[in-house]
Coordinates of C-alpha atoms and ligand atoms in Angstrom, one line a residue:
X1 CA 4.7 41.0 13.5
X2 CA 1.5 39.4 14.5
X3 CA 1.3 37.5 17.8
X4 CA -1.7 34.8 17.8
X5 CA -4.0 34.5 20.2
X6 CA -5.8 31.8 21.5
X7 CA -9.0 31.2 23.5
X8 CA -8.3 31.2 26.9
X9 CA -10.8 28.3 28.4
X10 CA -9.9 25.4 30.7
X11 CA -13.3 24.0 29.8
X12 CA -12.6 20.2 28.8
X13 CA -15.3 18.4 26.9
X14 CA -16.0 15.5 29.2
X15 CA -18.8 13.7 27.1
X16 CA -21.0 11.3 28.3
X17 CA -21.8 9.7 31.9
X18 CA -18.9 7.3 33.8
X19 CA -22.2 5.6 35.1
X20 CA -22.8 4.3 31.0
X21 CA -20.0 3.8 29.9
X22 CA -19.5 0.8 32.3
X23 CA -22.4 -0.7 31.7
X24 CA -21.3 -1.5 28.2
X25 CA -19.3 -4.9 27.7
X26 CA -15.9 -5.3 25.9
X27 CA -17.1 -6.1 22.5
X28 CA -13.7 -6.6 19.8
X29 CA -14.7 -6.1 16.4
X30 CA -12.8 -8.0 13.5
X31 CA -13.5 -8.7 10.2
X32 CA -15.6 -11.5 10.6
X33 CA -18.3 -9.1 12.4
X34 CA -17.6 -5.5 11.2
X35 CA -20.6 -6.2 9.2
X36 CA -22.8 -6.3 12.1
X37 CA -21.8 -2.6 13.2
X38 CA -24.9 -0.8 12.4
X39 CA -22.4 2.4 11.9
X40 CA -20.5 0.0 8.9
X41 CA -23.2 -1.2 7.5
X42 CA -24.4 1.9 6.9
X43 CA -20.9 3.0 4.5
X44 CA -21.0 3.3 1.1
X45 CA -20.2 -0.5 -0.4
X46 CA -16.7 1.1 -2.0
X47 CA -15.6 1.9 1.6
X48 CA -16.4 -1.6 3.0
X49 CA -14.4 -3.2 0.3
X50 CA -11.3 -1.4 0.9
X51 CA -11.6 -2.4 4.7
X52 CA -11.8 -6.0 3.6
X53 CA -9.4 -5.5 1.0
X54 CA -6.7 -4.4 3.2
X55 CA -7.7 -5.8 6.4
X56 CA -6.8 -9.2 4.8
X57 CA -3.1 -7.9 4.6
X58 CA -3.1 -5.6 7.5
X59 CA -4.1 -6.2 11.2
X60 CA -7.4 -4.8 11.8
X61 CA -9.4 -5.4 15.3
X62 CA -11.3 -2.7 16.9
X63 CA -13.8 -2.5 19.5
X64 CA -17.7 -1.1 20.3
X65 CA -16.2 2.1 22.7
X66 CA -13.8 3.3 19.8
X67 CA -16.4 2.6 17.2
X68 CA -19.4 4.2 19.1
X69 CA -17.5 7.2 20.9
X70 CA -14.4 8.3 19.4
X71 CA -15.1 7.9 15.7
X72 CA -17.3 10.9 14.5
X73 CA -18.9 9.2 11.9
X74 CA -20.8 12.2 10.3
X75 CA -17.0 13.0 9.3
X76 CA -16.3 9.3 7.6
X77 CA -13.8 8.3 5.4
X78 CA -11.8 12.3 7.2
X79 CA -12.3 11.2 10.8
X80 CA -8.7 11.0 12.0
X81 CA -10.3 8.4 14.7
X82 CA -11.8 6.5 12.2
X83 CA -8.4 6.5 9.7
X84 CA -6.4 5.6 13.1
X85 CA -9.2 2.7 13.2
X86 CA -9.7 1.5 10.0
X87 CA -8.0 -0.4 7.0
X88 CA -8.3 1.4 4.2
X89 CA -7.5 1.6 0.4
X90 CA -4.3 4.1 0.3
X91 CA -2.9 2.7 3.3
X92 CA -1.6 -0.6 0.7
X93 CA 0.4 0.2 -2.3
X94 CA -2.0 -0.1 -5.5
X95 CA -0.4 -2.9 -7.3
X96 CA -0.8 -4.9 -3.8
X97 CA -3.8 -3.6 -3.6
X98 CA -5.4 -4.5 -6.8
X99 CA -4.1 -8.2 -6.1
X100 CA -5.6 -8.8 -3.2
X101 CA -8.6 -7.2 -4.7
X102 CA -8.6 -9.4 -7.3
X103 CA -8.0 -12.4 -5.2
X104 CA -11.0 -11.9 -3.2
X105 CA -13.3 -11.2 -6.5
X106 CA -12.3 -14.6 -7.5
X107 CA -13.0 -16.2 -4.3
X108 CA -9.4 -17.6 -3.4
X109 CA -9.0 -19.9 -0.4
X110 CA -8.2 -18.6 3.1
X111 CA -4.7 -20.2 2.8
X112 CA -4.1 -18.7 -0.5
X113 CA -5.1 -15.3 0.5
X114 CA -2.6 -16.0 3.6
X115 CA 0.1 -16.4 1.0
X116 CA 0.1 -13.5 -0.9
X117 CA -0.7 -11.3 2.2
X118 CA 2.7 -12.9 3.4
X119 CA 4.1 -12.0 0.1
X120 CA 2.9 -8.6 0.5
X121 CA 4.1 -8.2 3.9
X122 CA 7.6 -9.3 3.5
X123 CA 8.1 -6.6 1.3
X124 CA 6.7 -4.0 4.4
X125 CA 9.9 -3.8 6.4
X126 CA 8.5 -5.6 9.3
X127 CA 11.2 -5.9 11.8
X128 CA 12.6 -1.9 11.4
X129 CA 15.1 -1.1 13.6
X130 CA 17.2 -4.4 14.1
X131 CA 15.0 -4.7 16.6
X132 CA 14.8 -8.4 16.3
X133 CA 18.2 -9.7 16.6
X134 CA 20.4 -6.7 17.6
X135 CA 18.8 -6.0 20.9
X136 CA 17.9 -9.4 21.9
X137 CA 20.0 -9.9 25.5
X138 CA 21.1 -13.4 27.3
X139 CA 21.2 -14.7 30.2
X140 CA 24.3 -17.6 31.0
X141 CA 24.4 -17.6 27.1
X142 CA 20.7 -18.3 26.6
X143 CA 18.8 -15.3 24.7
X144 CA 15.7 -14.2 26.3
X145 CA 13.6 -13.8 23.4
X146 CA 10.8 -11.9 25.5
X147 CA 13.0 -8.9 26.1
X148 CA 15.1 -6.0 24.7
X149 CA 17.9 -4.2 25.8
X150 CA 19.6 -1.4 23.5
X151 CA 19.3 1.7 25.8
X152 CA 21.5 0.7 29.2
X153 CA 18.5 1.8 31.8
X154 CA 15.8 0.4 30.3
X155 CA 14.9 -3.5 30.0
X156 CA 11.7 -4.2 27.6
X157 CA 9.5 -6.8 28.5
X158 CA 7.3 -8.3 26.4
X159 CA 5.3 -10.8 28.4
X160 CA 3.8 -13.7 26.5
X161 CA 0.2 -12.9 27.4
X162 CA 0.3 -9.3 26.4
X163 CA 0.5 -9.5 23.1
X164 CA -2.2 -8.3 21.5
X165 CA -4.5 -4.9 22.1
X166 CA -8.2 -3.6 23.1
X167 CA -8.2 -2.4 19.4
X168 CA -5.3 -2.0 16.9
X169 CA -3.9 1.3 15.3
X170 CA -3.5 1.4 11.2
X171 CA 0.1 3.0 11.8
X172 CA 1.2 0.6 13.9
X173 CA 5.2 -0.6 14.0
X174 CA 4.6 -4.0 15.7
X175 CA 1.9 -5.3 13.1
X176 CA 3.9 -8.0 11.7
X177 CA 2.7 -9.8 15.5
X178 CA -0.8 -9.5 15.0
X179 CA -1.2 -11.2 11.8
X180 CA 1.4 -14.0 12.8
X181 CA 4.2 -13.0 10.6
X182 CA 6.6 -13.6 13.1
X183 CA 8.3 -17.3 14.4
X184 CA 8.9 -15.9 16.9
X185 CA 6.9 -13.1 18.7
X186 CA 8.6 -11.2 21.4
X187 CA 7.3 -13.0 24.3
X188 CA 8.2 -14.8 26.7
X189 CA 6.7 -16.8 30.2
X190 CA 9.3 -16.8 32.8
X191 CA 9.1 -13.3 35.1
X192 CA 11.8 -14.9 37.0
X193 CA 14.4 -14.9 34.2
X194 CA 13.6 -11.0 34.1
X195 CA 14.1 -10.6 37.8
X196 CA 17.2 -12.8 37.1
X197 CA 18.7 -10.6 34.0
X198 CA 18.0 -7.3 35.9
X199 CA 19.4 -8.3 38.7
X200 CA 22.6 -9.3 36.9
X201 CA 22.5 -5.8 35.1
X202 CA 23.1 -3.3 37.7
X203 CA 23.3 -0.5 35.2
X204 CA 19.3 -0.9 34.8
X205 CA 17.0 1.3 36.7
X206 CA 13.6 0.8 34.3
X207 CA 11.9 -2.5 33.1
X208 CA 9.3 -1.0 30.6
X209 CA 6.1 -4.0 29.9
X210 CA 5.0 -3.3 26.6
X211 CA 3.5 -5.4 23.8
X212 CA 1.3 -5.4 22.4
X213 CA -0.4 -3.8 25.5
X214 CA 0.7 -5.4 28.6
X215 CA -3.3 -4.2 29.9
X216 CA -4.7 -6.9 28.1
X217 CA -3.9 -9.2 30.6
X218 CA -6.0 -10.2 33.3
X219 CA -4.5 -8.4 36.5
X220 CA -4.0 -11.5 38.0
X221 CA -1.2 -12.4 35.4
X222 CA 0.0 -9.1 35.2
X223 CA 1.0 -9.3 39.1
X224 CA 2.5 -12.9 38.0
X225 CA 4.9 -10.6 36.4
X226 CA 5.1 -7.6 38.4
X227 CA 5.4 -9.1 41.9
X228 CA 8.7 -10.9 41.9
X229 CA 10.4 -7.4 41.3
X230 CA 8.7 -6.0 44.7
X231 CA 9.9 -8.6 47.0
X232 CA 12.1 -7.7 49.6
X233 CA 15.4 -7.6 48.3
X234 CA 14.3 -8.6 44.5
X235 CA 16.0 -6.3 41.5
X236 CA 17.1 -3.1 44.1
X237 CA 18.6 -1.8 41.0
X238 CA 14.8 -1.3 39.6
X239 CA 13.7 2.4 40.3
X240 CA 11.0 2.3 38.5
X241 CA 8.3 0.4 36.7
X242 CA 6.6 1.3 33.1
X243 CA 3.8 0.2 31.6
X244 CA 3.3 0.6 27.9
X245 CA -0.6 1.1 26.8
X246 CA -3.0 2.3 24.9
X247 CA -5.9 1.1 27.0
X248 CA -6.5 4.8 28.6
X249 CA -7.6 5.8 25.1
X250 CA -9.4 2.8 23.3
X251 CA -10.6 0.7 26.9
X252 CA -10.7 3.1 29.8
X253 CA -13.2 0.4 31.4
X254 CA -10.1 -1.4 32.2
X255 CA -9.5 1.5 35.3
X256 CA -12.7 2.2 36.8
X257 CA -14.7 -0.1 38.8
X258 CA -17.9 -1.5 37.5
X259 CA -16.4 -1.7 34.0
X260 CA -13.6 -4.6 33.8
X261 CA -14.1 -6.7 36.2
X262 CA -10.7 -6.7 37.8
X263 CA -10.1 -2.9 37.2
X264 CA -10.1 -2.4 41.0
X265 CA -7.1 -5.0 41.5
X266 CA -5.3 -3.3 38.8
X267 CA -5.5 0.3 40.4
X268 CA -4.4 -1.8 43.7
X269 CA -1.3 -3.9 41.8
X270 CA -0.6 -0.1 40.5
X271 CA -0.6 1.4 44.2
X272 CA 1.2 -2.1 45.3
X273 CA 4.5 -0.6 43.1
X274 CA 4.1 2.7 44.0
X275 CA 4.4 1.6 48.1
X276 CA 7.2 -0.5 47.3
X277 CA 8.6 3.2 47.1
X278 CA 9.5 2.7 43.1
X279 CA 7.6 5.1 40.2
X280 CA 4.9 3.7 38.2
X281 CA 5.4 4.9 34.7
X282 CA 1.8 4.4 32.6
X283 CA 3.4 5.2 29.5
X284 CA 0.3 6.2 27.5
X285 CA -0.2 6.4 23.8
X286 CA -3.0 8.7 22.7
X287 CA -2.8 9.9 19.2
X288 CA -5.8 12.4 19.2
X289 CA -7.2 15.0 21.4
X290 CA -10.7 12.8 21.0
X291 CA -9.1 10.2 23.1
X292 CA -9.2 12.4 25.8
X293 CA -13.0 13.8 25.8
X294 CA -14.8 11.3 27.0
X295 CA -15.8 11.0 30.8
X296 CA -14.3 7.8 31.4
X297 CA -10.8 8.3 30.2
X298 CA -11.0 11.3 32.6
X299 CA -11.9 8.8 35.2
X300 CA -9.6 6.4 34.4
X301 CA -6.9 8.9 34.4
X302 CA -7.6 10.4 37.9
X303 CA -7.9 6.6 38.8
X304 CA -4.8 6.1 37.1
X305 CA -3.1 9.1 39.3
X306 CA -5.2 8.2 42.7
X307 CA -2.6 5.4 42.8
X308 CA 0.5 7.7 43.1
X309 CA 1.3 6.2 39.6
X310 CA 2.1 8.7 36.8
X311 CA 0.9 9.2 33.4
X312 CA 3.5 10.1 30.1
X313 CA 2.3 10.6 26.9
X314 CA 3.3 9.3 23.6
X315 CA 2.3 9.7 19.7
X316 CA 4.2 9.3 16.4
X317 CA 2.8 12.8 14.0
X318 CA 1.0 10.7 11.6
X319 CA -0.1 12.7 8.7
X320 CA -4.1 12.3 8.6
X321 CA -4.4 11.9 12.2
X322 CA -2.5 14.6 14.0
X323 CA -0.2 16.5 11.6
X324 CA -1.5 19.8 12.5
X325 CA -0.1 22.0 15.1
X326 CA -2.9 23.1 16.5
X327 CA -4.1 19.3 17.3
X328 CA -1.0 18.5 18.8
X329 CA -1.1 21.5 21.1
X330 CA -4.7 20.7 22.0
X331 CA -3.7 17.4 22.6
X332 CA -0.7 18.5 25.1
X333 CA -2.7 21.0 26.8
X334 CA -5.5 18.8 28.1
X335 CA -3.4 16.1 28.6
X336 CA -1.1 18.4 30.8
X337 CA -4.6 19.7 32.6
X338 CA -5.8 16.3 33.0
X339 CA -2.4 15.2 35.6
X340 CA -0.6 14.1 32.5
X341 CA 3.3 14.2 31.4
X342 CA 3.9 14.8 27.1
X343 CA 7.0 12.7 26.7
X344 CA 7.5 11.8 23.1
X345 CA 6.8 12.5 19.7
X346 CA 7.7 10.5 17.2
X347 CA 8.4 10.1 13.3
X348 CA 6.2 7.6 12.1
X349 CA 8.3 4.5 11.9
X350 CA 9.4 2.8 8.3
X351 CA 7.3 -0.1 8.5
X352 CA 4.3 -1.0 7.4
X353 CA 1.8 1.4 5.6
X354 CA 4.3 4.3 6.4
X355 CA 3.4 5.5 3.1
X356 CA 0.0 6.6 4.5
X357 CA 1.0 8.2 7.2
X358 CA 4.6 9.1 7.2
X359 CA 6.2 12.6 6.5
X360 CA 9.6 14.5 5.5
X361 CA 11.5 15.0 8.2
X362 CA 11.6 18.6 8.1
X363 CA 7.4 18.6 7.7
X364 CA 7.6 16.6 10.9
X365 CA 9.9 19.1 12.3
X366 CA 7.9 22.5 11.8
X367 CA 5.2 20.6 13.0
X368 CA 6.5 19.9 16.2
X369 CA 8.0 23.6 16.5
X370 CA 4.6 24.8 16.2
X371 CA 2.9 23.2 18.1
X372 CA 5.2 23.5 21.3
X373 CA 5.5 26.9 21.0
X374 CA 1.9 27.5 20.9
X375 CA 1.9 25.7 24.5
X376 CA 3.1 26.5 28.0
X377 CA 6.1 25.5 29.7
X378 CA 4.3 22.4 31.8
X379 CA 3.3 20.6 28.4
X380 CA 7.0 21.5 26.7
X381 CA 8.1 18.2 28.5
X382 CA 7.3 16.7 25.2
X383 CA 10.3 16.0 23.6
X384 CA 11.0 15.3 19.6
X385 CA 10.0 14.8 16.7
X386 CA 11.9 11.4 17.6
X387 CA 13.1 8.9 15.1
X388 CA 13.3 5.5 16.9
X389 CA 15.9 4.6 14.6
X390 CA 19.1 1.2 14.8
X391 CA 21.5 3.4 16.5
X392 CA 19.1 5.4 19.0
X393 CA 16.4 7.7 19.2
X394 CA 17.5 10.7 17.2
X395 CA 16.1 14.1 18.0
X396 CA 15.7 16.7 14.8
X397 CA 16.6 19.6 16.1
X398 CA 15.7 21.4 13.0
X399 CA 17.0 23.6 10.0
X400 CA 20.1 25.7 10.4
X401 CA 22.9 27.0 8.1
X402 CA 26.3 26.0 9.5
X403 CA 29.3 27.8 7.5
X404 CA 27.0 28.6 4.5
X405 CA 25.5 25.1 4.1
X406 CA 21.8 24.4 5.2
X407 CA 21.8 21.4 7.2
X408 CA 19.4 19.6 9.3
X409 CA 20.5 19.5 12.9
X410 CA 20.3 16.5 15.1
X411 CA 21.2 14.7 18.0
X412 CA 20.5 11.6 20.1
X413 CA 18.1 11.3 23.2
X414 CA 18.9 7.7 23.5
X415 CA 21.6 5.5 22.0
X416 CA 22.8 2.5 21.9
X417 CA 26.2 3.5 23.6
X418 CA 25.5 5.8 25.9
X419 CA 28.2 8.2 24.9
X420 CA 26.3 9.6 22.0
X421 CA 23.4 11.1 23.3
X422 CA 23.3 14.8 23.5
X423 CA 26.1 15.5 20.7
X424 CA 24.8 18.3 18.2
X425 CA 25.4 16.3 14.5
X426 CA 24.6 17.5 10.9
X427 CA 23.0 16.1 8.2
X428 CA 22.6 17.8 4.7
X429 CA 19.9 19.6 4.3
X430 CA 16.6 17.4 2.7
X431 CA 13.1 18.8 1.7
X432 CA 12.2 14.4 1.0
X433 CA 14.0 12.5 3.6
X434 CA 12.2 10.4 5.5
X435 CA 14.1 8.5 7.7
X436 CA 17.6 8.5 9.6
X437 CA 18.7 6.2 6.3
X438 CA 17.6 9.0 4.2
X439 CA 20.0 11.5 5.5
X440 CA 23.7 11.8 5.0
X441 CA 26.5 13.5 6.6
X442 CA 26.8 17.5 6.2
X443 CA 29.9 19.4 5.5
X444 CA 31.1 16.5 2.8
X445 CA 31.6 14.2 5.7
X446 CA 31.5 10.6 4.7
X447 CA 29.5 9.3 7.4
X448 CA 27.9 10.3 10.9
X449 CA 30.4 10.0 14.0
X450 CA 28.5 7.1 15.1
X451 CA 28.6 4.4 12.4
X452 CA 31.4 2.7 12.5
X453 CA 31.3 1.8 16.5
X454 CA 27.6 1.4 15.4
X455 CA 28.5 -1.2 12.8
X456 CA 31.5 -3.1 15.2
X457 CA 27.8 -3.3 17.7
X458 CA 25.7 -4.8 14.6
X459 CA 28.4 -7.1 13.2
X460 CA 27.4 -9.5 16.4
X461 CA 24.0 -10.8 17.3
X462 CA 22.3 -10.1 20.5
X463 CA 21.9 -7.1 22.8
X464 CA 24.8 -4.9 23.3
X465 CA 24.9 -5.3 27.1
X466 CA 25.3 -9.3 26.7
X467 CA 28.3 -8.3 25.4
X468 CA 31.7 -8.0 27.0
X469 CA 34.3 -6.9 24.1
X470 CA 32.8 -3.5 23.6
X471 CA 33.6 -1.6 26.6
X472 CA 30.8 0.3 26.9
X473 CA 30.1 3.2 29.7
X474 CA 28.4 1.8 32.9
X475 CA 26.7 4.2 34.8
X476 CA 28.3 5.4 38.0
X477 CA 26.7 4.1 41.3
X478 CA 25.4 6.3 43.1
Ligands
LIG1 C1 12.1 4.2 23.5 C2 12.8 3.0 24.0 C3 13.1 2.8 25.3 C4 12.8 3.8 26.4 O1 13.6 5.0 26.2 P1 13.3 6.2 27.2 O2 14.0 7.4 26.5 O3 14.0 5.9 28.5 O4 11.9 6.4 27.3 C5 13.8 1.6 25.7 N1 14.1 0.7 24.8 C6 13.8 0.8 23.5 C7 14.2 -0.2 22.5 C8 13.2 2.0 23.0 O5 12.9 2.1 21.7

């Protein structure tokens, strides 16, 4: 037996000076100026066409600190940064892509390229999850189409404003928003009706902003939001207060004064929750150890944390990017030395260009296993992989044999009734499957112990805590 090693160092690459960084402006690149990025103009033509290619069906927006610091463009079309950035040819199916290509060789019209990008996109699974209409919640029989309830502690939030990003991510799961496929976006203007709902909900201790990235707002709006929870006597039942964001990685200016110009009113709304005596949760997505090397995300983080606010980390494996034990670990271990929490690691979702970036199941599985064992206990607060899947967020435990059949073992970290997270279940076993859909029941079970109360929740519309036939558990008060 052979134990491995690694190099001891608690050196972290810290590149670059805090002092230059925030001299340089927010500059969003699209694909109406990509060609002015000296670093673009510079790929080979075949490159630049699949970005346009694709780019016209997926979302694609970047911006100058990504492009000029995290991509290592000596290492283009490999560079996981740049793949996490970039559009590209793989990423559509080839018969879509050769349509599209072929569309913009002949020169169609803006709105007929729109169609057949729609066309195209309808066939991507874009709402995954139900996540549209089954956790939708209401309020005196109105639904409040900004938010989200399906886990009993945590409202999502999704406020108008916030619905877009400092730079997009090719794997993303709420693309169909950024290229207007949706009537209805998740959004919505009135932070009192979310003060109202929570309020009304006793069972909820978290209200999670998301988006988009909730950071895009001006801090200003963002406290239009945030403040009517803090007042005296406003939502008691809210312990604690996430934010959603992936502006540590792709906009750190956005935390350290001299770069945004409201960055200093943030870090004070931050420290405003945090001596309201409630936790700050920065829920922060970084997908790459990269993300973490420059100087001023390690300002912005101990920014971040100056504020009493803390940091948890989240990333889906995405094959290309980060499906390699040894990233993931180095990703978990600076994290954890820069004040950071690993949370969640997720199964790419089915949406979108999951083709690219998805994996089996039980690929995403030894993955994981590897890479948390190759870290200490402080970074094994990661938990998953994590399919964020209709009836909850289903754990794979991994590969077992169970009474002479080799199963897949699983269990919920979150569900959509309470009462069945944490049971052990069984799936057969699957080299291919990709998805909870993909599995079935072990042990020549006809279906998983969940599914039928699961299918009494999805025969009605709406959030299942709007809902007072189902007799789901509350929480006990404390
Ligand atoms: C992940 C998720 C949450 C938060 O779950 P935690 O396990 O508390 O982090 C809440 N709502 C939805 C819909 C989610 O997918």
């Amino acid at each position: 037996m052979t134990i491995e090693r690694v190099t001891p160092s608690y050196h972290v690459a810290s590149v670059g000076n805090v002092e230059d960084y925030v001299e340089e402006p927010y500059e969003a690149i699209n694909l109406h100026n990509l060609e002015h990025v000296p670093q673009v103009a510079a790929l080979p033509a075949d490159l630049r066409a699949q970005i346009q290619v694709v780019g016209n069906v997926l979302p694609f927006k970047s911006n100058k600190y990504v492009i000029d610091h995290l991509i290592n463009w000596d290492n283009v079309p490999d560079d996981p940064m740049f793949r996490l950035t970039f559009p590209l040819g793989e990423m559509l199916e080839p018969a879509n892509y050769r349509r599209m290509q072929a569309m913009l060789d002949a020169g169609a019209t803006d709105d007929e390229l729109k169609h057949a990008a729609d066309e195209i996109r309808w066939t991507l699974n874009p709402h995954p999850a139900g996540q549209m209409d089954h956790n939708v919640p209401a309020l005196d029989g109105r639904p409040l189409n900004g938010m989200q309830h399906k886990y009993r502690e945590t409202v999502l939030f999704f406020p108008s404003q916030g619905q877009t990003c400092h730079a997009y991510c090719t794997f993303c799961f709420r693309w169909p928003q950024f290229v207007g496929l949706e009537d209805q976006k998740f959004a919505m203007r009135e932070a009192t009706l979310l003060r109202d709902y929570v309020e009304a909900h006793p069972d909820v201790s978290d209200i999670l902003f998301t988006g988009g990235d909730p950071l895009i707002m001006r801090t200003r709006v963002l406290r239009r939001y945030i403040e009517p929870l803090l007042e005296p006597g406003g939502a008691p039942n809210v312990s604690t207060i996430r934010i959603g964001s992936k502006a540590l990685a792709y906009w750190p200016q956005r935390f350290v004064a001299g770069g945004d110009a409201d960055a200093e009113d943030l870090l004070a709304l931050f420290k405003e929750v945090v001596d309201s005596g409630r936790q700050l949760s920065f829920m922060a997505h970084f997908s790459h150890p990269v993300e973490l090397e420059t100087s001023i995300v390690q300002e912005a983080i101990r920014n971040v944390r100056a504020t009493g606010a803390q940091i948890r980390t989240q990333t889906p494996v995405l094959r290309h990017i980060n499906d390699d034990p040894a990233t993931l670990a180095r990703m978990w271990r600076l994290q954890t030395q820069l004040g950071c929490i690993p949370y969640y690691l997720f199964v790419e979702r089915d949406t979108g260009a999951r083709h690219y970036f998805e994996l089996p199941l039980v690929e995403t599985w030894k993955i994981f296993r590897e890479a948390y064992s190759m870290v200490g206990g402080n970074s094994r607060t990661v938990r998953g992989p994590s399919m964020s899947a209709t009836p909850g967020k289903v754990q794979i435990l991994g590969v077992s044999e169970v009474a002479g059949e080799k199963v897949i073992v699983l269990r919920m970290l979150q569900g959509r009734n309470p009462d069945w997270v944490g049971r052990p279940f069984f799936a057969k076993y699957s080299e291919t499957a990709r998805w909870l859909d993909d599995l079935e029941p072990a042990f020549g079970e006809e279906k998983f112990f969940f599914e039928d109360e699961l299918n009494e929740m999805l025969s009605v519309q709406g959030s299942p805590w709007s809902r007072d036939d189902l007799a789901l558990p509350m929480a006990s008060p404390n």
